[in-house]
GROMACS .gro file of N, CA and C in nm:
model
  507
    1UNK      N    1  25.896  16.173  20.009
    1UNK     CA    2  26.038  16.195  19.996
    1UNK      C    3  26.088  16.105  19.884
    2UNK      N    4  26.176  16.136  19.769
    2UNK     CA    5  26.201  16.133  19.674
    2UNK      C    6  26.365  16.091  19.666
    3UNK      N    7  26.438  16.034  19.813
    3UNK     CA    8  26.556  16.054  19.814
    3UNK      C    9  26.587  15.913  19.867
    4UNK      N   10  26.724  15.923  19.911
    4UNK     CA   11  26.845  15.764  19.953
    4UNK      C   12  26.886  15.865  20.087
    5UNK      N   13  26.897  15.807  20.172
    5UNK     CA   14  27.034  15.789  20.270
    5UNK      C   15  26.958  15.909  20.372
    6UNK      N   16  26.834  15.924  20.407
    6UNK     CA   17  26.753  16.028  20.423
    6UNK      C   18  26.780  15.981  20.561
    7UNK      N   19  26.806  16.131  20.679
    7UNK     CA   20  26.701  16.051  20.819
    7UNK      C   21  26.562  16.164  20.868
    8UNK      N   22  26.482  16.093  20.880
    8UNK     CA   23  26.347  16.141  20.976
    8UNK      C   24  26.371  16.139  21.069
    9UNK      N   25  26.452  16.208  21.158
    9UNK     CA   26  26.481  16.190  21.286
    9UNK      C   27  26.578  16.169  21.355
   10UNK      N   28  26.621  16.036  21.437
   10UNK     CA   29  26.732  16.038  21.500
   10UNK      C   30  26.696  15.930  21.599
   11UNK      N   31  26.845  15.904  21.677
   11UNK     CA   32  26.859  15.866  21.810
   11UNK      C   33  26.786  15.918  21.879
   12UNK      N   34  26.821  16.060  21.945
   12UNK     CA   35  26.781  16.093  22.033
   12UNK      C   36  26.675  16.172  22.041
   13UNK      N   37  26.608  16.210  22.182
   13UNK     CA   38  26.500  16.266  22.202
   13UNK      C   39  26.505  16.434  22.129
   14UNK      N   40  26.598  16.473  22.112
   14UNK     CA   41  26.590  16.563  22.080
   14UNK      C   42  26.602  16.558  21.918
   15UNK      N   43  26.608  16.459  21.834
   15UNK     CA   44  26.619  16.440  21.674
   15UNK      C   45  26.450  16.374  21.661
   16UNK      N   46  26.409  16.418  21.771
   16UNK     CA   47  26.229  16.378  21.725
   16UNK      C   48  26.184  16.431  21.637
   17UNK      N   49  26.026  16.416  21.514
   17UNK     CA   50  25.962  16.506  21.500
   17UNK      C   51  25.830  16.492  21.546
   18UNK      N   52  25.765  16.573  21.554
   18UNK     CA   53  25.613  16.607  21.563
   18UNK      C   54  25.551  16.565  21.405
   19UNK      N   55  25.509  16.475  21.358
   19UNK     CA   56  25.440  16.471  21.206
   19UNK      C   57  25.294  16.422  21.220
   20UNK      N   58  25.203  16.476  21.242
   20UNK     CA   59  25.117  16.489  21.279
   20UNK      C   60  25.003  16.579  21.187
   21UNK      N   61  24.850  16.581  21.189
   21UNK     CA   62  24.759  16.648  21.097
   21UNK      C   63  24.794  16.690  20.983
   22UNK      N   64  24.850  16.631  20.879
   22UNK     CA   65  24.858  16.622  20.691
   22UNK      C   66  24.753  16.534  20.634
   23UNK      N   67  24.726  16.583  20.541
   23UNK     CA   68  24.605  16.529  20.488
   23UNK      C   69  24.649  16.331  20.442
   24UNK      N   70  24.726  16.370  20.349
   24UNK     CA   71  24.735  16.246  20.322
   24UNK      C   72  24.819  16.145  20.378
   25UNK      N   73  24.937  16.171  20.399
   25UNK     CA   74  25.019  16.119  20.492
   25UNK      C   75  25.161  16.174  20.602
   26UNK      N   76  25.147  16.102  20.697
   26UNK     CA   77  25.255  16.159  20.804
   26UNK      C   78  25.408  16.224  20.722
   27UNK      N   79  25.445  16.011  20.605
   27UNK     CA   80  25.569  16.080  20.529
   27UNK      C   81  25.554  16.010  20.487
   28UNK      N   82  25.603  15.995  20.330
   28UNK     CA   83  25.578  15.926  20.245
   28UNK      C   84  25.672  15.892  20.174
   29UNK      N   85  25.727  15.784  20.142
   29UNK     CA   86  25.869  15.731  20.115
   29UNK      C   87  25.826  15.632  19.993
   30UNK      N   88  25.863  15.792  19.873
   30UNK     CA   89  25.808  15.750  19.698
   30UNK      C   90  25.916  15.641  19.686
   31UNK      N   91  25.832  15.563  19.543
   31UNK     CA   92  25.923  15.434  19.476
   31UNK      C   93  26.061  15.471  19.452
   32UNK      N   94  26.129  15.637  19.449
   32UNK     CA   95  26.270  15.665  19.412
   32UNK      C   96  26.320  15.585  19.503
   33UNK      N   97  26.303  15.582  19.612
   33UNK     CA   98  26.352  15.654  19.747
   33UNK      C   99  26.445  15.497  19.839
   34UNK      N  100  26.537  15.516  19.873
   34UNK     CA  101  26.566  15.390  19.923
   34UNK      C  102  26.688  15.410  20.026
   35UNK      N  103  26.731  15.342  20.128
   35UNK     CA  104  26.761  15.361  20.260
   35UNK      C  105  26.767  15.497  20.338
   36UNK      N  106  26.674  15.536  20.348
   36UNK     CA  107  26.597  15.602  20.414
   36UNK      C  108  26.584  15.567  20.598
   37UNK      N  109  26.579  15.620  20.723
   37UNK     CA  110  26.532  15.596  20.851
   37UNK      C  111  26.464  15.721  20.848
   38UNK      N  112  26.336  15.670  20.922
   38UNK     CA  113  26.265  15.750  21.023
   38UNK      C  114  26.220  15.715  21.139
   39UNK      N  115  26.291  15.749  21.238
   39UNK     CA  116  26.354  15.696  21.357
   39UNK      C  117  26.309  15.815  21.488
   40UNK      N  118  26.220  15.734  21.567
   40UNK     CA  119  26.194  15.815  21.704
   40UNK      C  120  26.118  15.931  21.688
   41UNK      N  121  26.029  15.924  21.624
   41UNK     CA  122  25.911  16.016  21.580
   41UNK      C  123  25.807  15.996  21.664
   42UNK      N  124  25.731  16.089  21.661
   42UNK     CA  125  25.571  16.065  21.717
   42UNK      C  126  25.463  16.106  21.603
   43UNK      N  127  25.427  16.044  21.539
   43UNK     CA  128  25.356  16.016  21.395
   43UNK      C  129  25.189  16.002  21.401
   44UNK      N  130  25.118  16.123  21.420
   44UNK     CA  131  24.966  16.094  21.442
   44UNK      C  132  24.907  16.131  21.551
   45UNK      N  133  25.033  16.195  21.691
   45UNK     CA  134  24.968  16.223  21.791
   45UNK      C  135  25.036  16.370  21.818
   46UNK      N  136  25.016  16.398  21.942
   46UNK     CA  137  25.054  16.467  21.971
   46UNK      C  138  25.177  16.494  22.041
   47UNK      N  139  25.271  16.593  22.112
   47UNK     CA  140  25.365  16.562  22.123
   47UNK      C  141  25.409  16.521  22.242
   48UNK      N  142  25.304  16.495  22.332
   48UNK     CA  143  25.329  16.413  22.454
   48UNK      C  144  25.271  16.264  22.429
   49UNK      N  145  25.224  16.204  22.319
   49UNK     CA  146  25.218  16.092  22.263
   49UNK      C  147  25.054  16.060  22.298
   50UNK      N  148  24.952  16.115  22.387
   50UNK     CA  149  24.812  16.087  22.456
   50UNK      C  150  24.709  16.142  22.410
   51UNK      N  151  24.709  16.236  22.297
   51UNK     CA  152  24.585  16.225  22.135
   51UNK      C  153  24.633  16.270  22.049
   52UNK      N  154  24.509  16.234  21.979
   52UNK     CA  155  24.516  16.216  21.855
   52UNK      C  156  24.544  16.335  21.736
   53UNK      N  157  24.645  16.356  21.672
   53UNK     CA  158  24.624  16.478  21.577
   53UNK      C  159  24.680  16.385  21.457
   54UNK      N  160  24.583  16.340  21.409
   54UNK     CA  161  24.551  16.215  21.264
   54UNK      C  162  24.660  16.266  21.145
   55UNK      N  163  24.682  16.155  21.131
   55UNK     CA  164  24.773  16.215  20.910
   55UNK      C  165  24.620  16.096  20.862
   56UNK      N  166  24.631  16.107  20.761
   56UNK     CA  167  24.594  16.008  20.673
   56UNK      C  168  24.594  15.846  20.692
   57UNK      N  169  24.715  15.808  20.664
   57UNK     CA  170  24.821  15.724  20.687
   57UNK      C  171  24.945  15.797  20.788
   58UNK      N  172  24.960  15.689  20.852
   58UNK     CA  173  25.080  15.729  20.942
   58UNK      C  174  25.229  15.734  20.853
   59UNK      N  175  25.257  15.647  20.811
   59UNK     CA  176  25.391  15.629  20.691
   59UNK      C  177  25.334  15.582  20.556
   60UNK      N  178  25.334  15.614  20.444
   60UNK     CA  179  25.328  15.525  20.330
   60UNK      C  180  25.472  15.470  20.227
   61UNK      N  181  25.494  15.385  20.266
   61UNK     CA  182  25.658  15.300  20.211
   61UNK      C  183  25.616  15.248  20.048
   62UNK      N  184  25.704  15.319  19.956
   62UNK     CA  185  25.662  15.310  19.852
   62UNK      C  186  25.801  15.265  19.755
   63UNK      N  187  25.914  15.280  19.848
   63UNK     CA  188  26.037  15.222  19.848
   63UNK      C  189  26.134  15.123  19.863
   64UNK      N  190  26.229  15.156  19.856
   64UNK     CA  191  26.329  15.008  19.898
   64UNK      C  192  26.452  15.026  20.010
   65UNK      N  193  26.454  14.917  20.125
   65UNK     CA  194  26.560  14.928  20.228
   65UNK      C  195  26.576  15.036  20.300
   66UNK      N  196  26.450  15.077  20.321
   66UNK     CA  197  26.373  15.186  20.446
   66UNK      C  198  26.401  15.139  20.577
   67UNK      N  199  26.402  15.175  20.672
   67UNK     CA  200  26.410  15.124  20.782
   67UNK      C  201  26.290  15.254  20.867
   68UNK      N  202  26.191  15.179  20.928
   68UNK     CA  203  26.110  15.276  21.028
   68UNK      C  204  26.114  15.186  21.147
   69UNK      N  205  26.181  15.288  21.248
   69UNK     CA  206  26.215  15.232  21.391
   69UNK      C  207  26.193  15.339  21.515
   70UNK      N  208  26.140  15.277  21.614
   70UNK     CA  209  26.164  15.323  21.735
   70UNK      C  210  26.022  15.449  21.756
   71UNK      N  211  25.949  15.435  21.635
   71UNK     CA  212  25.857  15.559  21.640
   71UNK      C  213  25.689  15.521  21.725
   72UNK      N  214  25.647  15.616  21.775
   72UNK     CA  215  25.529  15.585  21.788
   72UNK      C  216  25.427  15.663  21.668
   73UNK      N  217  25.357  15.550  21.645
   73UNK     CA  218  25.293  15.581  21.501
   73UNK      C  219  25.119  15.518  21.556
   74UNK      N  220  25.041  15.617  21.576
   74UNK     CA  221  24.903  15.586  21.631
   74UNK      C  222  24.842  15.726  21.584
   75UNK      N  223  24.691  15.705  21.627
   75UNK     CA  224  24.556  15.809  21.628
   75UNK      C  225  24.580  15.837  21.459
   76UNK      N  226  24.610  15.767  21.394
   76UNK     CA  227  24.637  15.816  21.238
   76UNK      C  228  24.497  15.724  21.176
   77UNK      N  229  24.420  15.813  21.062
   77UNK     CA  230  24.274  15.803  21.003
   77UNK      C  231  24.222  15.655  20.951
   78UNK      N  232  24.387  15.629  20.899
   78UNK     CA  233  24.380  15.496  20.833
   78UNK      C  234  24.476  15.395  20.890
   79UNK      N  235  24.573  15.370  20.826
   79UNK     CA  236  24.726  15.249  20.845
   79UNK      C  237  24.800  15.352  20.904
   80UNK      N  238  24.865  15.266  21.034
   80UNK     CA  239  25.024  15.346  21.088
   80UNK      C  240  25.087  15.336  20.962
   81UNK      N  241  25.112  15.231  20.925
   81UNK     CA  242  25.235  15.202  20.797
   81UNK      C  243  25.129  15.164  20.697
   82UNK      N  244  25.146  15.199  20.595
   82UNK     CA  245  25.107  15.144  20.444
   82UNK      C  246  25.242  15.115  20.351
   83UNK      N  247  25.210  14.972  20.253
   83UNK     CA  248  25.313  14.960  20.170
   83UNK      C  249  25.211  14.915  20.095
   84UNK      N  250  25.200  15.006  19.987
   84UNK     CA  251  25.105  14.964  19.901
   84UNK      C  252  25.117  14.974  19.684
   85UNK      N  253  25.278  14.943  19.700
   85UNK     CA  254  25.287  14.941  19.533
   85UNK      C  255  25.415  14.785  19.555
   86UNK      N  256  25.424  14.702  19.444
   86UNK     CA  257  25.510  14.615  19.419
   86UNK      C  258  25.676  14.691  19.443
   87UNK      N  259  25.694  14.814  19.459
   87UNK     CA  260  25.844  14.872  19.477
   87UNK      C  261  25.886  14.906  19.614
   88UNK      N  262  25.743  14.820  19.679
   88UNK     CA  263  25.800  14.885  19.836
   88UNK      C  264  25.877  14.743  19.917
   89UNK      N  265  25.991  14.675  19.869
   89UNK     CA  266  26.081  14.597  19.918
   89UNK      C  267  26.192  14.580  19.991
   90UNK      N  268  26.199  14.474  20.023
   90UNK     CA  269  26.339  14.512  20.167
   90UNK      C  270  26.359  14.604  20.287
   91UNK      N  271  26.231  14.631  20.290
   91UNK     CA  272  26.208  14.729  20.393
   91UNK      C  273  26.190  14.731  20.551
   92UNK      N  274  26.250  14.744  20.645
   92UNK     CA  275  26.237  14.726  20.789
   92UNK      C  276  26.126  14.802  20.913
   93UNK      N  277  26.032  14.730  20.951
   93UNK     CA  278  25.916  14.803  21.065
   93UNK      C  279  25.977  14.748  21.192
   94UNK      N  280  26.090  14.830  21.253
   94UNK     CA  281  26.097  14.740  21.364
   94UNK      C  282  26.119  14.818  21.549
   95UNK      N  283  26.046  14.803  21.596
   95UNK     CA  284  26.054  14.819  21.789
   95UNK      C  285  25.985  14.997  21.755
   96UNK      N  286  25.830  14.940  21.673
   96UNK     CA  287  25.798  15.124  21.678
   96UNK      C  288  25.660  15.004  21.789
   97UNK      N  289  25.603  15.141  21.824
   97UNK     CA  290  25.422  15.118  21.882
   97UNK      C  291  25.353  15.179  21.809
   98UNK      N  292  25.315  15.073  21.766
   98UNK     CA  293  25.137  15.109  21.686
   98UNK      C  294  25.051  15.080  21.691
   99UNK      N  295  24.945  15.215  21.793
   99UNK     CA  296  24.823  15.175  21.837
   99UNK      C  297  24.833  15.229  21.976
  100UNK      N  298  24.925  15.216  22.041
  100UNK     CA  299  24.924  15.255  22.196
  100UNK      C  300  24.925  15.424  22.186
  101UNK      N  301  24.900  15.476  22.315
  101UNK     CA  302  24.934  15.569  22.352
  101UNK      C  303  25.069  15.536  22.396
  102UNK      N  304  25.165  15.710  22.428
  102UNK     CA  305  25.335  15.683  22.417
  102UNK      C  306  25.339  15.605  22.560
  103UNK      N  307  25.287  15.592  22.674
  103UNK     CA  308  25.309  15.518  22.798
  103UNK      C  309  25.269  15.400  22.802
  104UNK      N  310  25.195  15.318  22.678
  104UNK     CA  311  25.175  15.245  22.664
  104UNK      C  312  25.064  15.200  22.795
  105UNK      N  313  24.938  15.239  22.814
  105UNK     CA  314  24.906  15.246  22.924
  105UNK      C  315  24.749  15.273  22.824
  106UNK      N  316  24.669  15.294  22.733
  106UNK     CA  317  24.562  15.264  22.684
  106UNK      C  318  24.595  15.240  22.525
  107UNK      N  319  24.487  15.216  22.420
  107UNK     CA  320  24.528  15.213  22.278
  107UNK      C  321  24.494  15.399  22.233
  108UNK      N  322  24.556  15.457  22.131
  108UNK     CA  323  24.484  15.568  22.061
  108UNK      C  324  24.550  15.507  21.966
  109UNK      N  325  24.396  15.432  21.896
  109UNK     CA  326  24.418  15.344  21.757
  109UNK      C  327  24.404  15.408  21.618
  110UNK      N  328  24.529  15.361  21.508
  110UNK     CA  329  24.540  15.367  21.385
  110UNK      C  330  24.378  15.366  21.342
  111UNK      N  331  24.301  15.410  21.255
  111UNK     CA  332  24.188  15.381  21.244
  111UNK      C  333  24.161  15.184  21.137
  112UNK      N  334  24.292  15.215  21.050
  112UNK     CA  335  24.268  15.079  20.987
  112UNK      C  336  24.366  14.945  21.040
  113UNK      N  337  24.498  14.885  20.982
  113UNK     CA  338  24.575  14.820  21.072
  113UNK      C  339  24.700  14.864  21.093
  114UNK      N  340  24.744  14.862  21.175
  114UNK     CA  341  24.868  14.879  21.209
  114UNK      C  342  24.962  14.911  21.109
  115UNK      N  343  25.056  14.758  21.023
  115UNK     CA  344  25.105  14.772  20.903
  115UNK      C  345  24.989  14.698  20.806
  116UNK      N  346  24.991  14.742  20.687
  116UNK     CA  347  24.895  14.696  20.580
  116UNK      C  348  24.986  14.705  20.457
  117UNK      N  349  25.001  14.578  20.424
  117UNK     CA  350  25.095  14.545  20.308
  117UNK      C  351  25.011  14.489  20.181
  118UNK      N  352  25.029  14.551  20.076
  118UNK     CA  353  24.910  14.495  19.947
  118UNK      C  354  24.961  14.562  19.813
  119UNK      N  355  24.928  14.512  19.712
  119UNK     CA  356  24.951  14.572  19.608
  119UNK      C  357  25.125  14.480  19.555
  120UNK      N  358  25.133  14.368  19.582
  120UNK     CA  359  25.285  14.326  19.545
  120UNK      C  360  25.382  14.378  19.681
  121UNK      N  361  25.334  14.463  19.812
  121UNK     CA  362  25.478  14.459  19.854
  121UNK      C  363  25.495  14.342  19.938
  122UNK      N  364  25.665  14.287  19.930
  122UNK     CA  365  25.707  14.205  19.954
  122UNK      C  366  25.845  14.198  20.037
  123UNK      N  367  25.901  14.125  20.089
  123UNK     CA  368  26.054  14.078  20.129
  123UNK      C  369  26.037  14.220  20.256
  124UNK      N  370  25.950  14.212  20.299
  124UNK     CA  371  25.977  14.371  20.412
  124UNK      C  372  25.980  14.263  20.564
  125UNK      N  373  26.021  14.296  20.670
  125UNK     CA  374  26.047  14.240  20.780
  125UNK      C  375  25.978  14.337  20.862
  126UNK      N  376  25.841  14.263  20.942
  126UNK     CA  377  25.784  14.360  20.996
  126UNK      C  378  25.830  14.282  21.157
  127UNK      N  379  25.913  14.345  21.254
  127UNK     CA  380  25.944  14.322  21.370
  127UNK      C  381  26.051  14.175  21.379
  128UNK      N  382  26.108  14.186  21.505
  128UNK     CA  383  26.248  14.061  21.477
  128UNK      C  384  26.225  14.052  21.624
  129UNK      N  385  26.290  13.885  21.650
  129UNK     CA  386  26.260  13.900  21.807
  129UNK      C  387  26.361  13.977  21.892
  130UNK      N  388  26.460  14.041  21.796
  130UNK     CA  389  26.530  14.127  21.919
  130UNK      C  390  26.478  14.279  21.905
  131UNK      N  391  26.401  14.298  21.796
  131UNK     CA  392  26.349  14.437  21.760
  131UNK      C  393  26.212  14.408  21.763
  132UNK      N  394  26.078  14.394  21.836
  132UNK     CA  395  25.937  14.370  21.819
  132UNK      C  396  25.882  14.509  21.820
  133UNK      N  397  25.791  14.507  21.719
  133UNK     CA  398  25.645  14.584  21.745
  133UNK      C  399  25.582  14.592  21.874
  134UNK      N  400  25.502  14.681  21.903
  134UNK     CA  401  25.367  14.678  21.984
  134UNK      C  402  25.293  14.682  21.935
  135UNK      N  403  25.151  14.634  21.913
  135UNK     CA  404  25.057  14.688  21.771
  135UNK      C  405  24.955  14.674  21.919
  136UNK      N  406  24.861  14.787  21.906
  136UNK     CA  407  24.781  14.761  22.007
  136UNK      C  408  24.637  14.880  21.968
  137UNK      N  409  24.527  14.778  21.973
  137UNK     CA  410  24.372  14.861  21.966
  137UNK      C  411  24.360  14.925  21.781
  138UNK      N  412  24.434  14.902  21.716
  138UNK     CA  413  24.381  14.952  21.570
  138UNK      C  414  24.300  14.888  21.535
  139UNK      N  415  24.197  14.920  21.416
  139UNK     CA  416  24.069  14.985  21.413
  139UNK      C  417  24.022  14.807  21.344
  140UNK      N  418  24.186  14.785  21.272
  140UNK     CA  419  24.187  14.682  21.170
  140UNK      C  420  24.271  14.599  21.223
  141UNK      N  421  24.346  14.503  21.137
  141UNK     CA  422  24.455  14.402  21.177
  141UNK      C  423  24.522  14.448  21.252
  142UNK      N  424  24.612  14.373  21.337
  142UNK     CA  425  24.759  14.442  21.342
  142UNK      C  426  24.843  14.451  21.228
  143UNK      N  427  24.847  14.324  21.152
  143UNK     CA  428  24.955  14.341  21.065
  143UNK      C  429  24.821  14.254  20.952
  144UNK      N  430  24.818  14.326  20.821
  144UNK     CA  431  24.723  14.290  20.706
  144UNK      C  432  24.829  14.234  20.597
  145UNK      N  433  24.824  14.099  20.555
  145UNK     CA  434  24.899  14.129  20.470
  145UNK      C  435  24.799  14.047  20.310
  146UNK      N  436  24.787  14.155  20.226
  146UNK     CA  437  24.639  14.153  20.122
  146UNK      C  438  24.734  14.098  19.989
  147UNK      N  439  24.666  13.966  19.928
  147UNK     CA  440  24.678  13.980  19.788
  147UNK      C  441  24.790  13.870  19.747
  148UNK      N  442  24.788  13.786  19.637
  148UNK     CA  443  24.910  13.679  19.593
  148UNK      C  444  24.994  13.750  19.559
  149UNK      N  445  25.003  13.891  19.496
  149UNK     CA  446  25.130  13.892  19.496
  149UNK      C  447  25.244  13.987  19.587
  150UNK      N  448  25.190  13.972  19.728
  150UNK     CA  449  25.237  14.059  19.897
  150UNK      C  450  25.327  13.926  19.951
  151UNK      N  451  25.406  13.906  19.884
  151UNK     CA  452  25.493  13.759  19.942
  151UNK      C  453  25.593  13.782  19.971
  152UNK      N  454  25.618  13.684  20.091
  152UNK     CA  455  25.791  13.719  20.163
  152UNK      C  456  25.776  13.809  20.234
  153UNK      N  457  25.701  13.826  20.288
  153UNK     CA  458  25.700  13.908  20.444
  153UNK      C  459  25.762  13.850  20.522
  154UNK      N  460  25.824  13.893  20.653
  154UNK     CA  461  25.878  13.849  20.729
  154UNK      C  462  25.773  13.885  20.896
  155UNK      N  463  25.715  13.879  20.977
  155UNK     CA  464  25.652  13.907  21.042
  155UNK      C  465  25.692  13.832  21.184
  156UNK      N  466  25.770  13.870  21.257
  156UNK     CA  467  25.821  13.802  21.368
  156UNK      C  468  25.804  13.874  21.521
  157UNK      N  469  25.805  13.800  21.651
  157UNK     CA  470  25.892  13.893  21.759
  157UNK      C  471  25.758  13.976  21.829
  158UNK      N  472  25.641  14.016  21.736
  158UNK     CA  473  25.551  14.141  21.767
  158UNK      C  474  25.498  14.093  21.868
  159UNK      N  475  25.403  14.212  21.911
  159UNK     CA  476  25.300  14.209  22.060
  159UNK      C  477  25.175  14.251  21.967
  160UNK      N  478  25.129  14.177  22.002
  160UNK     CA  479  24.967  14.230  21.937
  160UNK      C  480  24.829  14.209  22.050
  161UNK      N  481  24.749  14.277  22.064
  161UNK     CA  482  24.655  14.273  22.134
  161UNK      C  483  24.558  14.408  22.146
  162UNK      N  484  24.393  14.338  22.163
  162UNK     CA  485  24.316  14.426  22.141
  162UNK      C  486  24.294  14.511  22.008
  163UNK      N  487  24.312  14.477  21.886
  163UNK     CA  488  24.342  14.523  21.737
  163UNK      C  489  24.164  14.496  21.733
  164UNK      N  490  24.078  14.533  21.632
  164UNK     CA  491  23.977  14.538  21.583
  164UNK      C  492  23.905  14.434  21.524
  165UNK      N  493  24.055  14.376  21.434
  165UNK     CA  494  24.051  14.226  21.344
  165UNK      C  495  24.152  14.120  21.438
  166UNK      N  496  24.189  14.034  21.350
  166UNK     CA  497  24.279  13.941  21.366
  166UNK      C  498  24.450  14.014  21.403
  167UNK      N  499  24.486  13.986  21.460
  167UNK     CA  500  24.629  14.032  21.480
  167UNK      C  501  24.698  14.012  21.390
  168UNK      N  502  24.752  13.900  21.323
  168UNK     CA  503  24.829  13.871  21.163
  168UNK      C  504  24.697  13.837  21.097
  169UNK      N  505  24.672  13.905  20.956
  169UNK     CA  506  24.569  13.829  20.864
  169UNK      C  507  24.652  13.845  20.700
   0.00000   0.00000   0.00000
C-alpha cells in the first residue's frame, strides 16, 4: 500500500480481515506510505485463528507513523512484522499476538521472529506497558533487532516466551 491515512481494518469484529496465503506478504506498507492502521486482523491464519494459512511475511513496514494493533499475526513463513529499509520510522507494534494461536492456548509460530527490524529501521515502538505484545513460539527472536544503523527502538511492556532464539536480540 502506497497511501496515508489508510485503515486495514477496524475496531470491531466485524472490520476484520482474513489476509492470509500471498506469496510475499500479508500487507505491505511501501516507503510512500505513512499513518496508516491495520487493526484487528488475523494475518497468516485462518479465520478462527488455530492454522496456519502462511503469507511470506506477516506485515512488511516500509513506512512512516504506521500503527499495527490489536492483530493476530502468526503461522506466517518468515517475520510476523518486518521493517526492513531506513524509511520504516515512527512506527507503532502494539497489543497484537505473535506466535500464539487466537486463544492463546498453544504457539502457531511465525517461522522467523516475531518483529525483525534491520536495514536502518529505527524510532519504531514495539509494545508499551499499557499496550504489550504477546510474542510466543516463533521460529526466531521475538523481537530481532539487526545492524548499527536499527537505532532507537523502543521495545517495552511485551510477553515473550517459548520463541526459538532469544526473546529481545
Amino acid at each position: 500500500m502506497g497511501s496515508t491515512l489508510a485503515a486495514i481494518g477496524g475496531p470491531g469484529v466485524a472490520d476484520s480481515n482474513l489476509i492470509s496465503a500471498n506469496g510475499v506478504a500479508g500487507v505491505l506498507v511501501e516507503a510512500t506510505s505513512s499513518g496508516n492502521t491495520v487493526q484487528n486482523n488475523f494475518i497468516g491464519t485462518d479465520l478462527a485463528g488455530s492454522a496456519m494459512l502462511d503469507n511470506f511475511n506477516g506485515v512488511i513496514v516500509r513506512g512512516a507513523s504506521n500503527v499495527i494493533t490489536d492483530n493476530l499475526i502468526s503461522g506466517n513463513t518468515e517475520s510476523g512484522v518486518l521493517f526492513d529499509v531506513d524509511t520504516a520510522t515512527g512506527n507503532s507494534v502494539l497489543a497484537n499476538r505473535i506466535g500464539p494461536n487466537a486463544t492463546d492456548t498453544a504457539a502457531l509460530p511465525n517461522g522467523g521472529a516475531g518483529v525483525y527490524l534491520l536495514n536502518g529501521a529505527s524510532q519504531n515502538t514495539i509494545g508499551t506497558t499499557v499496550a504489550p505484545n504477546r510474542f510466543r513460539g516463533n521460529g526466531a527472536n521475538g523481537v530481532w533487532v539487526e545492524g548499527p544503523t536499527s537505532i532507537r527502538n523502543s521495545i517495552r511492556g511485551n510477553s515473550m516466551s517459548g520463541n526459538g532464539a532469544i526473546g529481545i536480540e
